[in-house]
Amino acid sequence: MSYLQMENIIKRFPGVLANDNVSVDFNAGEIHAIVGENGAGKSTLMKILYGEYQPDSGRILMNGKELVLRSPRDAIKAGIGMVHQKFMLVASMKVYENIILGDEIAKRGVLNKKQSIETVRKISERYGLQVDVNKPISEISVGSQQRVEILKLLYRKANVLIFDEPTSVLTPSEVESLFKVFRNLKKDGKTVIFITHKLEEVMKTADRISVMKNGKLQGTVSKEDASIPFLTKLMVGGEIPKTTPRKNIEDKKPIVEFESVSYISADGVRRLNNMSFQIHSGEIFGIAGVEGNGQKELIEITIGIKRKFEGTIKFNGDLLNKLDILQRRKLGMAYISEDPFNIGTCLDANLIENLISTRYRDIPFSKGLLINWKRCEEFTESQIKTYGVKAASVKQRASTLSGGNLQKVVIARELSSDPIFVLAAHPTKGLDIKATSFVHDTLIRLRNSGKAILLISANLDELLTLSDRIGVLYRGKLTGVVAPPFDREQIGLMMLGKDVAK
Amino acid sequence: MKLLRPIIAVIIAFGIGAVIIWSSGSSPLEAYKGLFSGAFGDWIGIFDSLFSATPLILTGLATAISFKAGIFNIGVEGSMYLGAFAAAWFGFTFDNLPGLVIIIGAIAFSMAVGVLWGLLPAYLRVRWKVDEIVSTIMLNYVAILFTSYLVNFPFRVPNVANSMSERIAPQAQLPRFTTGSQLNIAFFVAVAVVVIFYIFERRSTLGYEIKMVGLNSLFSRSSGIRNSSVIYKAMMISGAIGALTGALLVLGTYYRFYDFFSPGYGFDGIAVAILSSNNFLGCLAVATLFGALRSGGSMMELFTGIPLDLVNVMEGVIILMVTANLLISRKRRAQRT
């Protein structure tokens, strides 16, 4: 008999059946991956197990006895804990204070600091969770913050640890050490459950894998019986369309030219340091690097959000430095943003309003001061068809669309102006397999049609498959620009600041 | 659904009002009878209700347009004072011109003053990131006290007890409809502004820009909309309509500028804008309701002895209910995600 069972779980939200009669079981001492596309119902299922949601029907059993989880408090009492995608830590408080918060070791109301720190330290040594317990949260890395979250659960004696997409915020080396922690937990007889849609990770670490699709459990398989193509098929329910092959582009000319661009932020830190590179027509120029090494500033300077920097940027020979976003867009720039929810679209506006935001000034969308909404509507309808946005009506709010569909809305808008240059900033962040392959295909098509593309991504695999050349960013500096055939290890080292460019 | 909430709020407000009246030993039925017959009982009652609604319609619009752009502008009261004085000055200075010319000139001058006044907090916000809530509250004092200075010193009228300006030229007084009510052309100007705003919002590029900047300024900025220019424009319009409110009160009601003439029309505009969720037609409806309550309330006071303050209590309850509702639904939405 397995340690923890979820039986016939049904959960309905207005308009969606999030969990459709799901039964799954978890063993003590196993690493169990839950995979599925966005909206497959993974998070809902785990939130039910953590007591955040109550199922409409179905039950949860631990050691064969029924568990009633009315709140996360009940779940923690039963030894079930969860690390959310968004960490729940007090930034100004120290690491150990965060860990013991709400469950302090105290004597007559006085906190026993020494013993608290000692307890935390013991747990962290046992599982290989290195953190400096005396540092405030705001001063430690994202990877360390995640370790603090895990420590919080172990401090509360959790036996089941649920992780919601734990690797999405980590650098490759942090991912490795997280998986080491997983294995230590497993050795100690704990149950590790993690949600992901990265199948490489699953094949590397999980003992068993449960696949969800449209709220239903497609099946649970052990790793020995699984393969990436097999899991993909279960998740997507069909083959993934192959991306367009890349064409050989003759006659490349430089479109965007960065010349010794440096940027110093308001707090005096040099975020970009003497960057020089060119992006040519018919080329995808990738920027690799661990997040936080100047990507954000590079994006903002390229599109024109920040305009106070040293050096020059030229576009088709024209100097860009003084031009604002509107002027740059008029010259032929487009911007696929890193955040379709907050930057790429306006969730409270309808699809028409979202699609015309870069073009409403132009004929035929407006004449002088008045907008011709009928034209805008026709335009939106045709764009939505072209890009396969799933929407019942162009008058529905963007907030009703999924992340993948929103990114399609962004792409439909940005490419409608027939740009010369596209800035693609983390364009597949948070998207599922199908949506990601759509974005990849779109970028390659653009490249084949002679556009220049700057692709900034935290996903090295994405950069390796799409880029014609890759520039590696480290502490605001280009440690080198490499051309195919790409050497993954070499790029990895360059991301850590080692100058190994050949 | 959107309409349901304010209606329920009004019903509850009347319920609470009834409890208050009853506990003070009067008959709620009698009181409300007085209120309703005062507000709608005859033509004069209806005229008076619309007359009371007029400044609220305009200050509601002036506030709603800035709220729509995401600017929490509390400064309509100040622009109204400056606009009122500007119109009065024009009206008593060029008193030998034909009436229509004075009226148009006074309104245009007043609105120009309002535009400039609206630019000030917009500039502080865009250029120096000064919170507009703070700046507009402070600028209200500047405007109100500055007009007070003007009528007490440079434009002081000798041998008059109260601080007030000279009367505007008689030919510039806005015509009234009957002798029994103060209702005048100003009401129709206000309704016309509602219609213009409504069309402006749906059809104009600026209306679209204001909406987008207010809903998501990161989105609008990265789309190439110049957020600061949109903020300037929205605040200029807000200042102009705030000033227009003052001008119409001077030309149609007071015929001169009185020191501290406003019972808080500018602040009432905030309530009107919030209750109508910045919907311009909604502003007209809410302002008319408030106008009816106020004009009916004075009738009630006259006939039943229940003080007009009861109406203020009821307005307060309505505002509380609707804003609390907004908070609750926002919290629920946050929990769902």
CSV table of N, CA, C and O in Angstrom, one decimal, chain A residues 27 40 61 67 79 86 116 126-127 177 227 247 257 294 314 369 375 379-380 424 446 478 487:
chain,number,residue,atom,x,y,z
A,27,ASN,N,4.6,7.2,-3.0
A,27,ASN,CA,5.3,6.3,-2.0
A,27,ASN,C,6.2,7.1,-1.1
A,27,ASN,O,6.7,8.2,-1.5
A,40,ALA,N,-3.2,22.0,-17.4
A,40,ALA,CA,-3.6,20.6,-17.4
A,40,ALA,C,-4.2,20.2,-16.1
A,40,ALA,O,-4.8,19.2,-16.0
A,61,LEU,N,-6.0,9.8,1.2
A,61,LEU,CA,-5.7,8.9,2.3
A,61,LEU,C,-4.2,8.9,2.6
A,61,LEU,O,-3.3,9.0,1.7
A,67,LEU,N,-7.7,11.6,5.2
A,67,LEU,CA,-7.2,12.9,5.7
A,67,LEU,C,-8.2,14.0,5.2
A,67,LEU,O,-8.6,14.0,4.1
A,79,GLY,N,2.0,16.6,7.9
A,79,GLY,CA,3.4,16.4,7.4
A,79,GLY,C,3.5,16.7,5.9
A,79,GLY,O,4.4,16.2,5.2
A,86,LYS,N,6.1,31.3,-6.3
A,86,LYS,CA,6.5,32.6,-5.6
A,86,LYS,C,6.8,32.3,-4.2
A,86,LYS,O,6.0,31.7,-3.5
A,116,SER,N,17.5,27.8,18.3
A,116,SER,CA,16.8,27.9,17.0
A,116,SER,C,17.9,27.8,15.9
A,116,SER,O,17.7,27.0,14.9
A,126,ARG,N,22.2,18.1,7.3
A,126,ARG,CA,21.7,16.7,7.0
A,126,ARG,C,21.3,16.6,5.6
A,126,ARG,O,21.5,15.5,5.0
A,127,TYR,N,20.7,17.6,5.0
A,127,TYR,CA,20.2,17.4,3.6
A,127,TYR,C,21.0,18.2,2.6
A,127,TYR,O,20.7,18.3,1.4
A,177,SER,N,22.1,21.3,-7.9
A,177,SER,CA,22.2,21.1,-6.4
A,177,SER,C,20.8,20.9,-5.8
A,177,SER,O,20.7,20.2,-4.8
A,227,SER,N,10.0,7.6,-21.8
A,227,SER,CA,11.0,8.3,-22.6
A,227,SER,C,10.5,9.6,-22.9
A,227,SER,O,9.3,9.8,-22.8
A,247,LYS,N,16.8,28.6,-43.6
A,247,LYS,CA,17.2,28.8,-45.0
A,247,LYS,C,18.6,29.4,-44.9
A,247,LYS,O,18.9,30.1,-44.0
A,257,GLU,N,23.4,48.0,-34.6
A,257,GLU,CA,24.8,48.0,-34.3
A,257,GLU,C,25.0,48.7,-32.9
A,257,GLU,O,24.7,49.8,-32.7
A,294,GLY,N,22.5,41.6,-16.7
A,294,GLY,CA,22.3,42.8,-17.6
A,294,GLY,C,21.3,42.6,-18.7
A,294,GLY,O,21.1,43.5,-19.5
A,314,LYS,N,23.0,52.0,-33.4
A,314,LYS,CA,22.6,52.4,-34.7
A,314,LYS,C,21.6,51.4,-35.3
A,314,LYS,O,21.7,50.2,-35.0
A,369,LEU,N,-8.3,62.3,-35.5
A,369,LEU,CA,-8.5,62.1,-34.0
A,369,LEU,C,-9.4,60.9,-33.7
A,369,LEU,O,-9.5,60.5,-32.6
A,375,ARG,N,-12.8,48.9,-38.7
A,375,ARG,CA,-11.6,48.5,-39.3
A,375,ARG,C,-10.7,47.7,-38.3
A,375,ARG,O,-10.1,46.7,-38.7
A,379,PHE,N,-9.4,43.9,-38.7
A,379,PHE,CA,-7.9,43.6,-38.6
A,379,PHE,C,-7.7,42.6,-37.5
A,379,PHE,O,-6.9,41.6,-37.7
A,380,THR,N,-8.3,42.8,-36.3
A,380,THR,CA,-8.0,41.8,-35.2
A,380,THR,C,-8.5,40.4,-35.6
A,380,THR,O,-7.8,39.4,-35.4
A,424,ALA,N,13.2,39.8,-29.2
A,424,ALA,CA,12.4,38.8,-28.5
A,424,ALA,C,13.0,38.5,-27.1
A,424,ALA,O,14.1,37.9,-27.0
A,446,LEU,N,10.7,34.3,-39.4
A,446,LEU,CA,11.1,35.7,-39.5
A,446,LEU,C,12.5,35.8,-40.0
A,446,LEU,O,12.8,36.6,-40.9
A,478,LEU,N,30.0,41.4,-22.6
A,478,LEU,CA,30.0,40.2,-23.5
A,478,LEU,C,31.3,39.5,-23.4
A,478,LEU,O,32.3,40.0,-23.7
A,487,ASP,N,29.4,24.9,-28.7
A,487,ASP,CA,29.9,24.0,-27.7
A,487,ASP,C,29.2,24.3,-26.4
A,487,ASP,O,29.5,25.3,-25.8
